[in-house]
Coordinates of N, CA and C in Angstrom, one line a residue:
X1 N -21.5 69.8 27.5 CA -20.3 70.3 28.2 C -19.1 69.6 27.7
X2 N -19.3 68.1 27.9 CA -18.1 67.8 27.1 C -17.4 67.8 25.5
X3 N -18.7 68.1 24.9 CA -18.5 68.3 23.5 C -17.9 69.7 23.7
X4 N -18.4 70.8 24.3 CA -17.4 71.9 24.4 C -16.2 72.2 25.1
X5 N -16.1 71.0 25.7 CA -14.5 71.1 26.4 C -13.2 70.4 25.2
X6 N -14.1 69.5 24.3 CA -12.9 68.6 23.4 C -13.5 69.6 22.2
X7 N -13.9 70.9 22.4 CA -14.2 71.5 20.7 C -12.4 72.5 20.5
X8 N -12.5 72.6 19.3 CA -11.2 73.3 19.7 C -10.9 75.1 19.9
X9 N -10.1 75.3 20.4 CA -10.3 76.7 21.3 C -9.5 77.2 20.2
X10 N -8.0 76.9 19.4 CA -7.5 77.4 18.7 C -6.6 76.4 18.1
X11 N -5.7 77.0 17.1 CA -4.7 76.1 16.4 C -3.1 76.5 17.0
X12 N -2.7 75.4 17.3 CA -1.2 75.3 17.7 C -0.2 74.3 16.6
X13 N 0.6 75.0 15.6 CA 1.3 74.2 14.7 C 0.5 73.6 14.1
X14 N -1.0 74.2 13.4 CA -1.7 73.8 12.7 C -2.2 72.6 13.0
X15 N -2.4 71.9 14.4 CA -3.3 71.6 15.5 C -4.0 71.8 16.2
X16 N -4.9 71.4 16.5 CA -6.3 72.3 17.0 C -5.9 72.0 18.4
X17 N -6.0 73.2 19.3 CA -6.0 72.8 20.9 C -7.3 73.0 21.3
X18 N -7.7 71.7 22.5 CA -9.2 72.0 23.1 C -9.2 72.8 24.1
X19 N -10.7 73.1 24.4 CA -10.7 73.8 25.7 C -10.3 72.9 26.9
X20 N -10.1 71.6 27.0 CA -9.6 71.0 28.2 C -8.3 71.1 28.0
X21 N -7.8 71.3 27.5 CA -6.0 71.0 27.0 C -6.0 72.8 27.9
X22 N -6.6 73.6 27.3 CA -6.3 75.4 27.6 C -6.6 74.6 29.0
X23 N -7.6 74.5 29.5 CA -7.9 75.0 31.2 C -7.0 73.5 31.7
X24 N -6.8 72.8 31.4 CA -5.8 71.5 32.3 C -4.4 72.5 31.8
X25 N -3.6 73.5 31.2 CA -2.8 74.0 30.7 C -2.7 75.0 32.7
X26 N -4.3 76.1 32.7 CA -4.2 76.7 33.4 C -4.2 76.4 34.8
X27 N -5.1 75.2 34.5 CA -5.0 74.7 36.4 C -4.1 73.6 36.7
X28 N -3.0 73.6 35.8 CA -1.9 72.6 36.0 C -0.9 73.6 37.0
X29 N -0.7 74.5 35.9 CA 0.2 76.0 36.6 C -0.3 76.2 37.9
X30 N -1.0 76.4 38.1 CA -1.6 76.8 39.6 C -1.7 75.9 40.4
X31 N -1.6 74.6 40.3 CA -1.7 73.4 41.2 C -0.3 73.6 41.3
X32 N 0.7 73.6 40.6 CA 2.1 72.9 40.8 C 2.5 74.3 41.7
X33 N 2.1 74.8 41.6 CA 2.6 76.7 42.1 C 2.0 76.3 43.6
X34 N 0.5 76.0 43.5 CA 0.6 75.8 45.3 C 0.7 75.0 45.7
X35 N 0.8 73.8 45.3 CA 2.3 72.8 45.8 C 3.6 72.9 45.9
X36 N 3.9 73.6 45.5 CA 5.5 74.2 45.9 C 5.2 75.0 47.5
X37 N 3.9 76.2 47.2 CA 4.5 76.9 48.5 C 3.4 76.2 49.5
X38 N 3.3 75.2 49.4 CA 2.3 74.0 50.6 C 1.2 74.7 50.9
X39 N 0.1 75.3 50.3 CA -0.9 75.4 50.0 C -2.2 74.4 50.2
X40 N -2.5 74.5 51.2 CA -3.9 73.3 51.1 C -4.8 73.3 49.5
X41 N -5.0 74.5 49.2 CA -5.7 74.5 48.2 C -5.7 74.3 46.7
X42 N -4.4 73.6 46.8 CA -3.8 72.7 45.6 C -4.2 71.6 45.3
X43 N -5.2 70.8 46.2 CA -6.1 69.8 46.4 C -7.2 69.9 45.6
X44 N -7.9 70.7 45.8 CA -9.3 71.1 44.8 C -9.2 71.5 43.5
X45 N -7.9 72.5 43.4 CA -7.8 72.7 42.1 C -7.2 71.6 41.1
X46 N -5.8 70.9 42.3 CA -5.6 69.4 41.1 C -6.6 68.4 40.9
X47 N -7.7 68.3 41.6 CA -9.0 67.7 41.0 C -9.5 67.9 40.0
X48 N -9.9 69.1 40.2 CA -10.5 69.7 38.5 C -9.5 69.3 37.4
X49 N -8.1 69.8 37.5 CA -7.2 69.4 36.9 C -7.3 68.3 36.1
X50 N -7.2 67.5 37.2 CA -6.5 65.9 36.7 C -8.3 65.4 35.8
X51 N -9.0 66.0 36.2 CA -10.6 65.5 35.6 C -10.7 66.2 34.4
X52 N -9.7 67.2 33.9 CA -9.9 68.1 32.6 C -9.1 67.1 31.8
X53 N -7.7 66.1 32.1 CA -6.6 66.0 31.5 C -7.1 64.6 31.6
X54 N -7.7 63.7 31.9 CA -8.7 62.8 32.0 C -9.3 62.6 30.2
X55 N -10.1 63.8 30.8 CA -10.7 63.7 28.8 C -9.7 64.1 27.9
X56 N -8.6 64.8 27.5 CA -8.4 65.4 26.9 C -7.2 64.0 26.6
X57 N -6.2 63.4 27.8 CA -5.5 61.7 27.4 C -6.3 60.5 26.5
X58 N -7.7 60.7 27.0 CA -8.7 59.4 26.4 C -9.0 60.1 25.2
X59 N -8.9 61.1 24.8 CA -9.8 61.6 23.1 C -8.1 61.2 22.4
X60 N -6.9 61.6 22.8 CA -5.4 61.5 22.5 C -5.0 60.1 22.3
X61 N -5.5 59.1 23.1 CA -5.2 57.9 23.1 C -4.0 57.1 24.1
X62 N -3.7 58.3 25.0 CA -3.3 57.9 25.9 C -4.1 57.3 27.3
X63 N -4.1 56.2 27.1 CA -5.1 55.4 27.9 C -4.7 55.0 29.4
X64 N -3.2 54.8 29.5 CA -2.9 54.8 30.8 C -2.7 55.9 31.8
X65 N -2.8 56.7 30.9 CA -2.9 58.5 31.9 C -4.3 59.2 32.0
X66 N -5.1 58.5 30.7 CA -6.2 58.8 31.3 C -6.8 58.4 32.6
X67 N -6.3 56.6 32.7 CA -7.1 56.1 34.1 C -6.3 56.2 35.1
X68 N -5.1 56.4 35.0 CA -4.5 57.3 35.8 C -4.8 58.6 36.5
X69 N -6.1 59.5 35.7 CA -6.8 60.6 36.2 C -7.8 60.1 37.4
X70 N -7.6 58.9 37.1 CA -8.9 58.4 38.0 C -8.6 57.9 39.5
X71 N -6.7 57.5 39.9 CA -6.6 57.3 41.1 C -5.7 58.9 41.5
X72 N -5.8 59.4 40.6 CA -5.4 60.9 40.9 C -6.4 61.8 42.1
X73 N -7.7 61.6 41.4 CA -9.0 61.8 41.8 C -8.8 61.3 43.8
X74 N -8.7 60.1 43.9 CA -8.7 59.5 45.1 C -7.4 59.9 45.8
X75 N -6.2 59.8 45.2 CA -5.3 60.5 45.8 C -5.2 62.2 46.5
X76 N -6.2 62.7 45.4 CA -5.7 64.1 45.2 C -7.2 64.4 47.1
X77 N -8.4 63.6 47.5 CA -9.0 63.5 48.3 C -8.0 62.9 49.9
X78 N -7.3 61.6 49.2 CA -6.3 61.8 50.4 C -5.6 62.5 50.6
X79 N -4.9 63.2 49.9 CA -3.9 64.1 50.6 C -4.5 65.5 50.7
X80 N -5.4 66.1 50.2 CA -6.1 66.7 51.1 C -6.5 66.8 52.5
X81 N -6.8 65.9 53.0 CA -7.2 65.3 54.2 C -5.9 65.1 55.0
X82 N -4.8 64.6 54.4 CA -3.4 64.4 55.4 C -2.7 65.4 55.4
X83 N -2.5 66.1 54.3 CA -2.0 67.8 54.5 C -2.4 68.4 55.9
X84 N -4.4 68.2 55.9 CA -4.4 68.7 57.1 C -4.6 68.0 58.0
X85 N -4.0 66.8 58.4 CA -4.5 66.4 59.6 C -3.3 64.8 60.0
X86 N -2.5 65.1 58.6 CA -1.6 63.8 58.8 C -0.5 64.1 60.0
X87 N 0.2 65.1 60.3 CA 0.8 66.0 61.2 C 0.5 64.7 62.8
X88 N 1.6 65.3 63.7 CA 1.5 64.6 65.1 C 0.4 65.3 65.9
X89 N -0.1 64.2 66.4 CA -1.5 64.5 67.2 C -2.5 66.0 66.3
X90 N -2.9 65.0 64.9 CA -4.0 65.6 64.2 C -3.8 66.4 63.3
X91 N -2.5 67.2 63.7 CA -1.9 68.5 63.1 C -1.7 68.5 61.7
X92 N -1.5 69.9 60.7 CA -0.8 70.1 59.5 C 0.0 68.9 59.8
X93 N 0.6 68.9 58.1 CA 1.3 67.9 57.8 C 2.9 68.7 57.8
X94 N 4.0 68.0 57.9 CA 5.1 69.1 58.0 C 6.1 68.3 56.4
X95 N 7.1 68.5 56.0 CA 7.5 68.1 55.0 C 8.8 67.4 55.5
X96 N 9.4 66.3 55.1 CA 10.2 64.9 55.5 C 10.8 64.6 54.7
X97 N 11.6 63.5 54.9 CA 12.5 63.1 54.1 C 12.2 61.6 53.6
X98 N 12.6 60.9 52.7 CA 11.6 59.7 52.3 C 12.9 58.4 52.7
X99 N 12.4 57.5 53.6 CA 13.1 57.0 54.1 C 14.1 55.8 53.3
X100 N 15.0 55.2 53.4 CA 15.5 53.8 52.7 C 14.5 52.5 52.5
X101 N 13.5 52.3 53.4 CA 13.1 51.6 53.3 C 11.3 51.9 52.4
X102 N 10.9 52.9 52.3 CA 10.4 53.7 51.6 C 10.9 53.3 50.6
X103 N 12.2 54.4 50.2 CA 12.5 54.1 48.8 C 12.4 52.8 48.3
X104 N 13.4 51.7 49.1 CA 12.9 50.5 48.3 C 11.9 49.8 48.1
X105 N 11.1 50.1 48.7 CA 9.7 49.8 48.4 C 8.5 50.0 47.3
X106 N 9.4 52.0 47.3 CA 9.0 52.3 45.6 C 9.0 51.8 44.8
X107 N 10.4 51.6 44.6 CA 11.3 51.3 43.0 C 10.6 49.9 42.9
X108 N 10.5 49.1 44.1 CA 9.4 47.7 43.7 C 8.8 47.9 42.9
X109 N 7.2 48.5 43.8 CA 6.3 49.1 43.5 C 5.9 49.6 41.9
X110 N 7.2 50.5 41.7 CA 7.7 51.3 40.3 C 7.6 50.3 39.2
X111 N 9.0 49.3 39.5 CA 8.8 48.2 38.4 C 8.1 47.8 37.9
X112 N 7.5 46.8 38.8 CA 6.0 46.1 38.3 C 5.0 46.8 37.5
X113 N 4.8 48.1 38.5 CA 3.9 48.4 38.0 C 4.3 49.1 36.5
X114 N 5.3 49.6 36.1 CA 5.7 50.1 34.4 C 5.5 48.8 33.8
X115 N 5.9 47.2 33.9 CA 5.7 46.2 33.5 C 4.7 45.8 33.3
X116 N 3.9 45.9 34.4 CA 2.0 46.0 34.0 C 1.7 46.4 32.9
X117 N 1.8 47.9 33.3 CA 0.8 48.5 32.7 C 1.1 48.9 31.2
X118 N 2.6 48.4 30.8 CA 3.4 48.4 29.9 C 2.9 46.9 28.9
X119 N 2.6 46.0 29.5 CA 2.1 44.9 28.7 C 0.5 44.8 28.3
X120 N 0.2 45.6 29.5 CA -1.5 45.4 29.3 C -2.0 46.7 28.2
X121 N -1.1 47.8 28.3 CA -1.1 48.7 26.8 C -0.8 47.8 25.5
X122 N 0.2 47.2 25.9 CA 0.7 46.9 24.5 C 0.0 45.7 23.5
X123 N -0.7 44.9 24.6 CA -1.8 43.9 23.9 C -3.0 44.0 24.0
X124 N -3.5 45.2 24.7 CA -5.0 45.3 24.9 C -5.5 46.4 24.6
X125 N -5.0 47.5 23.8 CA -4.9 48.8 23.4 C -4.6 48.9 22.1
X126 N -4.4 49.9 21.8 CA -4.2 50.3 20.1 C -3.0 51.4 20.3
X127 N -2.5 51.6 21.6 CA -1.5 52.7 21.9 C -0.1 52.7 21.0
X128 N 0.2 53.6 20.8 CA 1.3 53.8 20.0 C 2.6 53.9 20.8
X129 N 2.6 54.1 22.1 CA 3.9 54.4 23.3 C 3.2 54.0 24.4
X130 N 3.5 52.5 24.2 CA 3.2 52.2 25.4 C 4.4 51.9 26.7
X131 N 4.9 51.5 26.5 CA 6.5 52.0 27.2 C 6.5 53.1 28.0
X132 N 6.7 54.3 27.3 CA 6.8 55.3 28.0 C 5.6 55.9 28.7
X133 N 4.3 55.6 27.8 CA 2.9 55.8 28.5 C 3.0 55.0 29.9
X134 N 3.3 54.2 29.8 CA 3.4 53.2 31.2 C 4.3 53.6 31.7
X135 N 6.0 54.1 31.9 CA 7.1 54.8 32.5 C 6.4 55.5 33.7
X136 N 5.9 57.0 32.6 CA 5.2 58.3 33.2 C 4.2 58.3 34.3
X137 N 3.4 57.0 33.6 CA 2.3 56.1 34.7 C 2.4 56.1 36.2
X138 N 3.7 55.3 35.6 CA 4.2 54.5 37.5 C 4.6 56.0 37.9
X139 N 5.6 56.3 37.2 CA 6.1 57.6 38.2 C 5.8 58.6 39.4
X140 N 4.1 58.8 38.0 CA 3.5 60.3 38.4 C 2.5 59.4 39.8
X141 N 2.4 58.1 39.4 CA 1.9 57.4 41.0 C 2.6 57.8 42.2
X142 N 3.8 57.3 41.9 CA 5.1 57.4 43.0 C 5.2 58.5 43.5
X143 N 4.9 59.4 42.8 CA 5.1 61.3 43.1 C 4.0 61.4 43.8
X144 N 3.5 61.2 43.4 CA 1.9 62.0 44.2 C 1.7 60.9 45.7
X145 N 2.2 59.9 45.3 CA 2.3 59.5 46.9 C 3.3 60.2 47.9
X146 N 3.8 60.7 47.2 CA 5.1 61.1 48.2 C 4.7 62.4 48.2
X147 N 4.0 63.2 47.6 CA 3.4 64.4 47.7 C 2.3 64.2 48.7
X148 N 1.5 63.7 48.6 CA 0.8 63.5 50.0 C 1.3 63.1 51.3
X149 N 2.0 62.9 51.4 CA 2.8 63.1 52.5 C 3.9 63.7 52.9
X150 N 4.0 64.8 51.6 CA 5.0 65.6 51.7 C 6.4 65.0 52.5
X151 N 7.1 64.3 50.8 CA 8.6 63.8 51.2 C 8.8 64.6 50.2
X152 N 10.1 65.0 50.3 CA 10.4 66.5 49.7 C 10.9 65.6 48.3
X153 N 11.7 64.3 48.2 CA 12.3 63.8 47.3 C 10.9 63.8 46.2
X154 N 10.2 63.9 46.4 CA 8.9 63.4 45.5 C 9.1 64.5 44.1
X155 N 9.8 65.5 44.6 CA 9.7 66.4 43.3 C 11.1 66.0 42.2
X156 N 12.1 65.4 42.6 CA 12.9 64.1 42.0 C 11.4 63.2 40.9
X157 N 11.1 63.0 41.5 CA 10.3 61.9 40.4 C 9.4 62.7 39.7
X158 N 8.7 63.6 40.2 CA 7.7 64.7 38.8 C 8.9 65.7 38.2
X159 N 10.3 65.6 38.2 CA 10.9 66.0 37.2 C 11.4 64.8 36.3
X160 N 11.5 63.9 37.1 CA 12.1 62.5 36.1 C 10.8 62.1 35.1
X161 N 9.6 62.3 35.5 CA 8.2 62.2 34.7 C 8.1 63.0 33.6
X162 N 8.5 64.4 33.9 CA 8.3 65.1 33.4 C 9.0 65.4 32.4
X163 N 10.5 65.2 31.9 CA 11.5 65.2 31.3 C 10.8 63.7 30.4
X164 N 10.2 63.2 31.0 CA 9.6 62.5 29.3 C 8.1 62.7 28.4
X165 N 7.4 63.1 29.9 CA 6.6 63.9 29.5 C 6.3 64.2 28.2
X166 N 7.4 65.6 28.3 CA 7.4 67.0 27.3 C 7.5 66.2 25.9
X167 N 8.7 65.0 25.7 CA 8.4 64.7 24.2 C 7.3 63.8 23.8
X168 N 7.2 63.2 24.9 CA 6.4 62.3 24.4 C 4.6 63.3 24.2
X169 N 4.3 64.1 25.1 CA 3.4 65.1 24.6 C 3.3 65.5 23.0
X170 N 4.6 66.3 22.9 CA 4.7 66.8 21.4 C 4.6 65.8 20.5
X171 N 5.0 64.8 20.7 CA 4.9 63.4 19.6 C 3.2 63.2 19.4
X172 N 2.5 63.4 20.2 CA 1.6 62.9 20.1 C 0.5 64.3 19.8
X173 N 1.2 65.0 19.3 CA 0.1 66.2 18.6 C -0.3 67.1 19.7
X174 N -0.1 67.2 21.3 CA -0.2 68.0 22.4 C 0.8 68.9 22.7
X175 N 0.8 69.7 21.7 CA 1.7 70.8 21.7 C 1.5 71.6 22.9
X176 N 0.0 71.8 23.5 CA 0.2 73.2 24.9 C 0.4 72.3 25.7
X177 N 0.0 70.8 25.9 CA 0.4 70.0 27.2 C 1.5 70.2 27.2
X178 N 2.4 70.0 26.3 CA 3.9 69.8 26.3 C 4.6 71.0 26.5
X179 N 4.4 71.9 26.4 CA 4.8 73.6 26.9 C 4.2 73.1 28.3
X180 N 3.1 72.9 28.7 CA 2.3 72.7 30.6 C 3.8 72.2 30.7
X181 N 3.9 71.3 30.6 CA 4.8 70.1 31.6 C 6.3 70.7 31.3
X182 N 6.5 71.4 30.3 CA 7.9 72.6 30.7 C 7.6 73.8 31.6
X183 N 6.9 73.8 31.8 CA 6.4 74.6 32.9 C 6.9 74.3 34.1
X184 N 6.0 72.6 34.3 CA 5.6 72.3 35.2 C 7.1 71.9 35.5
X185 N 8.2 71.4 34.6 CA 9.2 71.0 35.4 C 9.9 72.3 35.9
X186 N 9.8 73.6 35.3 CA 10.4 74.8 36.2 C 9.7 74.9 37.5
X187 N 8.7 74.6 38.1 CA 7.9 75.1 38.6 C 8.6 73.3 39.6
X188 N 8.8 72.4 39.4 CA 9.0 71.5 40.6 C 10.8 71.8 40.5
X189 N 11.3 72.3 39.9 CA 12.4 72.8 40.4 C 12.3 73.9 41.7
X190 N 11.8 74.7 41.6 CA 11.3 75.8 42.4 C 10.8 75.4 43.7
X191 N 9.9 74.1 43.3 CA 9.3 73.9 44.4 C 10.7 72.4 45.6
X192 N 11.0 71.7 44.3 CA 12.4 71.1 45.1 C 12.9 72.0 46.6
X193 N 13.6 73.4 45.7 CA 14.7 73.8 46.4 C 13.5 74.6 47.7
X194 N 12.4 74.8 48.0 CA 11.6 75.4 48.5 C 11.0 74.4 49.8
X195 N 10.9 73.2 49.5 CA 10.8 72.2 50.6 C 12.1 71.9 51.1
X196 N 13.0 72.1 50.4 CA 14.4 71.7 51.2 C 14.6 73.0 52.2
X197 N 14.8 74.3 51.6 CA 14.6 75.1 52.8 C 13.6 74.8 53.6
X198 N 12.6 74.5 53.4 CA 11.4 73.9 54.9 C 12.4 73.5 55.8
X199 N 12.8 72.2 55.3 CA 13.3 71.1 56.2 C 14.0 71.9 57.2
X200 N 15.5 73.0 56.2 CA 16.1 73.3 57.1 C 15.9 74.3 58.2
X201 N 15.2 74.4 57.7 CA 14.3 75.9 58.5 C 13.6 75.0 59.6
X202 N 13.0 73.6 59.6 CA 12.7 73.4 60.8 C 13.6 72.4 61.6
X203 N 14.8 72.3 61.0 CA 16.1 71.4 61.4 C 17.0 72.6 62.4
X204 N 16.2 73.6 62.5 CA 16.9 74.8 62.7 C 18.4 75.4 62.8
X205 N 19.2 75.9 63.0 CA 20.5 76.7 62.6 C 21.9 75.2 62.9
X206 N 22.3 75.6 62.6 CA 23.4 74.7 62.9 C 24.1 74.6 64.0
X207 N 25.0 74.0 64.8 CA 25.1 74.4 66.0 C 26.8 74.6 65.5
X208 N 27.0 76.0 66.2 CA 28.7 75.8 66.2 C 29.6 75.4 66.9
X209 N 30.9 74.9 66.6 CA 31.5 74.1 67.4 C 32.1 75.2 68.2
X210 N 32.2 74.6 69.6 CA 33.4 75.1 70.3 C 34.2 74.6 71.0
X211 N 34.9 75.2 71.7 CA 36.1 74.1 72.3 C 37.7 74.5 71.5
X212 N 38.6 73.6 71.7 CA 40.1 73.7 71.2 C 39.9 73.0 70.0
X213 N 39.0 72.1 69.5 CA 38.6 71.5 68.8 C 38.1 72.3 67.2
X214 N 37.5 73.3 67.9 CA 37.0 74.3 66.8 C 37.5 75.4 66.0
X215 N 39.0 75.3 66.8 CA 39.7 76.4 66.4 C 40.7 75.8 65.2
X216 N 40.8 76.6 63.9 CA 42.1 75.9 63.4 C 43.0 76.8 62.6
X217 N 44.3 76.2 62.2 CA 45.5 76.9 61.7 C 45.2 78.5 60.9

């Protein structure tokens, strides 16, 4: 199986693409698609996902996105589970806003961990971008936590991921990955402006003023 998933399906710029590269291509699109419209079933398919793009980063030599498939895996089982059930008293999950104290907690979080995993590439590996391999790292962490708990700002950071993504993909000879993740950043645009209507939709209508106050010139 695995020897037929890394055989190659076709040539892209006179680069072979595998079959894990095609189906992590197809079930990338469809994960980010029903994560935009809050889809429980975005859960099982980004498993598969992240388990195709798993092999296809470790044969590439991207080492820290490969084991990065691996808390994907455990993430993609928690939020599963909190989608349905993180909600007040048991309920769906509803979509939020990511607090100040949150954020700073991130960008902690964020640092160190690019620094980490930024040094332990660079002297323990044979990686060629380790910097940015470690950037994308932290990020696509930070996203998917905030995707599990649906904070709308989370799709801010899988476009900030993603916008380095795409070259650094093409640099490294993954020409359809790097088409995916242009994809993928139209597709978290879409899904941005699509949780923000949530919000306001359950912030409901605005209240109009009245009074002498409300009237003007």
């Amino acid at each position: 199986m695995i020897d037929w998933l890394t055989g190659t399906a076709f040539q892209v710029a006179g680069t072979g693409t595998t079959w894990a590269e095609l189906l992590g291509f197809a079930t990338g699109v469809l994960n980010v698609w029903l994560v935009a419209r809050q889809r429980i079933a975005n859960w099982p398919i980004g498993i598969a996902n992240v388990l195709l793009l798993m092999l296809l980063f470790w044969t590439a030599g991207l080492y820290a996105d490969a084991g990065l498939q691996i808390v994907y895996v455990a993430l993609g089982c928690y939020g599963w589970w909190h989608w349905l059930f993180g909600g007040e008293r048991r309920t769906r999950l509803t979509v939020s806003r990511t607090g100040r104290r949150e954020w700073l907690a991130l960008a902690v979080v964020g640092v160190l961990l690019t620094g980490a995993l930024w040094a332990l590439l660079d002297r323990a590996t044979d990686s060629t971008v380790p910097l940015p391999d470690a950037l994308t790292t932290a990020l696509s962490l930070l996203a998917t936590y905030g995707q599990t708990r649906k904070r709308v700002e989370s799709w801010w950071l899988w476009i900030a991921a993603d916008l380095i993504y795409i070259p650094l993909y093409a640099y490294k000879g993954l020409h359809l990955t790097a088409v995916l993740y242009l994809v993928f950043l139209a597709l978290c645009v879409l899904g941005l402006r699509a949780w923000r209507a949530d919000l306001r939709r359950a912030a409901g209508p605005t209240p109009v003023p009245s009074g002498p106050a409300a009237v003007t010139a």
